[in-house]
Short mmCIF file of C-alpha atoms in Angstrom, two decimals:
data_model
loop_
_atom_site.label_atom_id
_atom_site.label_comp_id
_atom_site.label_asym_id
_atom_site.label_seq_id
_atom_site.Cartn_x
_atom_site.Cartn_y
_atom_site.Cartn_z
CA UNK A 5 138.21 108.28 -122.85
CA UNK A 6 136.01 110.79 -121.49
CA UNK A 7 136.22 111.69 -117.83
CA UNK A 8 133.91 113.59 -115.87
CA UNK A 9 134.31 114.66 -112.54
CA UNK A 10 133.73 116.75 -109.77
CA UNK A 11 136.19 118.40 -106.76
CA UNK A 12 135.08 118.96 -103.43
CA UNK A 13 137.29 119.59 -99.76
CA UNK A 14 136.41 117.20 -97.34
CA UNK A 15 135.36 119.43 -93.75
CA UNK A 16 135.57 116.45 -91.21
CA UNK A 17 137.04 113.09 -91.48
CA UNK A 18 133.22 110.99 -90.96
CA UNK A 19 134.33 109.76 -94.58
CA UNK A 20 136.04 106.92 -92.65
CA UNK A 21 133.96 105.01 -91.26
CA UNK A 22 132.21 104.51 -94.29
CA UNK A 23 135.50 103.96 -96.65
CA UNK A 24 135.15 100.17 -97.93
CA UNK A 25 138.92 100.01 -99.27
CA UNK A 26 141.75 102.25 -99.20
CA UNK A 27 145.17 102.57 -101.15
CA UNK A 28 148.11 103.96 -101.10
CA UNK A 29 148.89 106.33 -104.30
CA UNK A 30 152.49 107.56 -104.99
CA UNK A 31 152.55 110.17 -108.49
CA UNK A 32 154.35 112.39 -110.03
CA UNK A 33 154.40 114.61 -113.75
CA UNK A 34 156.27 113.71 -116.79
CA UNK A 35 154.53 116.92 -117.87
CA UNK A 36 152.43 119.12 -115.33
CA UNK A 37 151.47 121.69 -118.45
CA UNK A 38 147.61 121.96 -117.70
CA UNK A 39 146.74 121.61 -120.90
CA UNK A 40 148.05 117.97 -121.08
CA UNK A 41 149.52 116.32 -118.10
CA UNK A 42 151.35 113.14 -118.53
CA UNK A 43 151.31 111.14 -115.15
CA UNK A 44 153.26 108.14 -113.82
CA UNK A 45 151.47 106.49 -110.83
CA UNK A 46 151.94 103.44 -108.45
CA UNK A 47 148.26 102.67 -106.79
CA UNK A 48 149.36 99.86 -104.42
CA UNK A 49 151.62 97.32 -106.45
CA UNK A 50 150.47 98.52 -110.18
CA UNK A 51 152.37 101.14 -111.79
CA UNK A 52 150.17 103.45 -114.41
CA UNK A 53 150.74 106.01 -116.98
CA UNK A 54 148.07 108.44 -117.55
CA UNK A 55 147.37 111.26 -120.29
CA UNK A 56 144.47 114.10 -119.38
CA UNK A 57 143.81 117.06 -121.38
CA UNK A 58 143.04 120.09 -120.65
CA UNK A 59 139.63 120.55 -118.99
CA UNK A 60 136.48 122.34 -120.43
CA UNK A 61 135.33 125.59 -119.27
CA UNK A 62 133.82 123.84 -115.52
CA UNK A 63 136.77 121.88 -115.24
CA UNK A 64 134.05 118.63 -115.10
CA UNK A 65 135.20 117.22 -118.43
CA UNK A 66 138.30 116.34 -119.96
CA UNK A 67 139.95 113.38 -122.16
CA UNK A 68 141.65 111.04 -119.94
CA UNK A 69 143.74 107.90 -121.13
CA UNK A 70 145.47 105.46 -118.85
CA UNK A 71 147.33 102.02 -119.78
CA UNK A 72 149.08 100.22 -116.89
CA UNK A 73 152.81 98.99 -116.90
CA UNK A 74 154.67 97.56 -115.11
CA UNK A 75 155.44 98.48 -111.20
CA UNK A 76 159.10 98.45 -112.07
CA UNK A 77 158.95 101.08 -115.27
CA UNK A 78 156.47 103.38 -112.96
CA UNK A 79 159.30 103.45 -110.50
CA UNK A 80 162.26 104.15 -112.75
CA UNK A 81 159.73 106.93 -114.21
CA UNK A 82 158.87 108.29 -110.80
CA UNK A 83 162.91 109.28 -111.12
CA UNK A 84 162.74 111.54 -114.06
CA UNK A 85 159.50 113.48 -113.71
CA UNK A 86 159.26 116.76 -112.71
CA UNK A 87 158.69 118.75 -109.48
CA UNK A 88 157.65 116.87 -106.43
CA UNK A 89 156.12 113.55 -105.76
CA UNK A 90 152.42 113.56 -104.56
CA UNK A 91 151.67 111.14 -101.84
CA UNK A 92 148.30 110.20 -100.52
CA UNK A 93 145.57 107.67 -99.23
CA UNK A 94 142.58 107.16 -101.55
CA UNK A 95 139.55 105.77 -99.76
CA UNK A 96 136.72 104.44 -101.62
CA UNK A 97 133.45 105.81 -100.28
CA UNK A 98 129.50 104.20 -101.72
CA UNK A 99 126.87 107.50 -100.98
CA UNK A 100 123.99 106.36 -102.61
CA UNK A 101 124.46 105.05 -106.18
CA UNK A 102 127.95 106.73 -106.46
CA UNK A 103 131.80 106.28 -105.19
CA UNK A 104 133.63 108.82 -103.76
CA UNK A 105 137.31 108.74 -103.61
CA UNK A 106 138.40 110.44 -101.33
CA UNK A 107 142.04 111.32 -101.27
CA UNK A 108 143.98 112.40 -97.80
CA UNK A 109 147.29 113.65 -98.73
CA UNK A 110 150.54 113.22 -96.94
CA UNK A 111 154.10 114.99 -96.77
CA UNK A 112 154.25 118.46 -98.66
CA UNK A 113 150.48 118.27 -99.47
CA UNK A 114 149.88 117.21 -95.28
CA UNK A 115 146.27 119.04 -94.63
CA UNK A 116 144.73 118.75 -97.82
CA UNK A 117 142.00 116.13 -98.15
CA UNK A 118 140.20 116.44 -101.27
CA UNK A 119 137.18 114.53 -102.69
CA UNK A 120 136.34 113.12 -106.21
CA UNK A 121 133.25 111.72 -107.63
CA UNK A 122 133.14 110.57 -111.52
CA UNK A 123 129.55 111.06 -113.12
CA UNK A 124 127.83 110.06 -116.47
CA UNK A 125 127.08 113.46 -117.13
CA UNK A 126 127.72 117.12 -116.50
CA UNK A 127 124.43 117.84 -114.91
CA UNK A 128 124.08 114.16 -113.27
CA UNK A 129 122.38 114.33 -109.59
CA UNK A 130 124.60 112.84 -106.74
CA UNK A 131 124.02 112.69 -102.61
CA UNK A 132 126.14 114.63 -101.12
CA UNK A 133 127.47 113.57 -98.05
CA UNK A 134 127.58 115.87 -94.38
CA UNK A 135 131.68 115.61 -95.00
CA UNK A 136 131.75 116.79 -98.68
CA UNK A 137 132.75 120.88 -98.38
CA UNK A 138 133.03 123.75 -101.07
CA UNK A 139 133.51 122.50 -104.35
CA UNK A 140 136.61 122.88 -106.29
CA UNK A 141 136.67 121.31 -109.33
CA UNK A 142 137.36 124.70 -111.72
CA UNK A 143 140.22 125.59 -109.43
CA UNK A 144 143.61 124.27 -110.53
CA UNK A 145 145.27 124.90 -107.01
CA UNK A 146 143.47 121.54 -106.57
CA UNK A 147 144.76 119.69 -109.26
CA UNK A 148 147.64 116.80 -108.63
CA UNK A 149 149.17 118.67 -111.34
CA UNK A 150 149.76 122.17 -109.44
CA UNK A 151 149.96 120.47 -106.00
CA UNK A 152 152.96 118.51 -107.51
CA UNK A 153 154.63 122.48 -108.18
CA UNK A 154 153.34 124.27 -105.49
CA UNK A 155 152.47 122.08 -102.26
CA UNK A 156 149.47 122.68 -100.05
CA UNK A 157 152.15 123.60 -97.14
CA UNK A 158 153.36 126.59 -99.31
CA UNK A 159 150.26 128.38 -99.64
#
């Protein structure tokens, strides 16, 4: 129940031609409070509810718990959550030993394409690829969470 992770921009779009599946990912908050966001999410045709806590001082590790429902509760969910809905195209990226998912975001959020790799630990190594930019992973202007209040567009 453990996640950790780390946030990077994305500074060209050479990530696609090496993406090996993509999906379309439609979110939004129950609760955006960052010290525990509740999430409903519809990856494709699976609907998802996810619980993350707040993150530790790097913002690499934080609880996360998901369960998945059904496609049909996620959507009546999607209706009752707060702010906006986030909208975006995941693709799955192999760089050496680890996935990258890389997520390219669409409507309010247009502009902002943001990459995520999950490691076994904090101070794991990882290739990092000619696309991956400045990381971002303590900065909560980043998060699904904020970009669901305050939209890339708005900044």
């Amino acid at each position: 129940m453990i996640e950790i992770e780390r946030k990077f921009l994305v500074v060209s779009n050479d990530f696609i031609n090496e993406t090996f599946a993509k999906k379309r990912i439609v979110q939004a908050y129950l609760n955006s409070n960052v010290e525990r966001t509740v999430r409903i999410r519809i990856k494709e045709n699976k609907g998802f509810l996810t619980i993350k806590g707040k993150g530790n001082s790097t913002g690499t590790t934080r609880l996360e718990w998901e369960t998945e429902i059904p496609v049909q509760d996620a959507e009546k969910l999607l209706t009752i959550c707060e702010n906006s809905i986030i909208d975006k195209t995941r693709h799955e990226v192999m760089v050496g030993k680890h996935m990258y998912e890389v997520d390219v975001f669409v409507g309010d959020n247009m502009g902002l394409i943001v990459a995520e790799i999950e490691l076994q630990s904090e101070d794991e190594d990882f290739e990092k690829p000619s696309w991956l930019g400045k990381e971002v992973t303590n900065d909560e202007r980043f998060y699904n969470a904020y970009l669901s209040v305050k939209p890339f567009k708005t900044w």
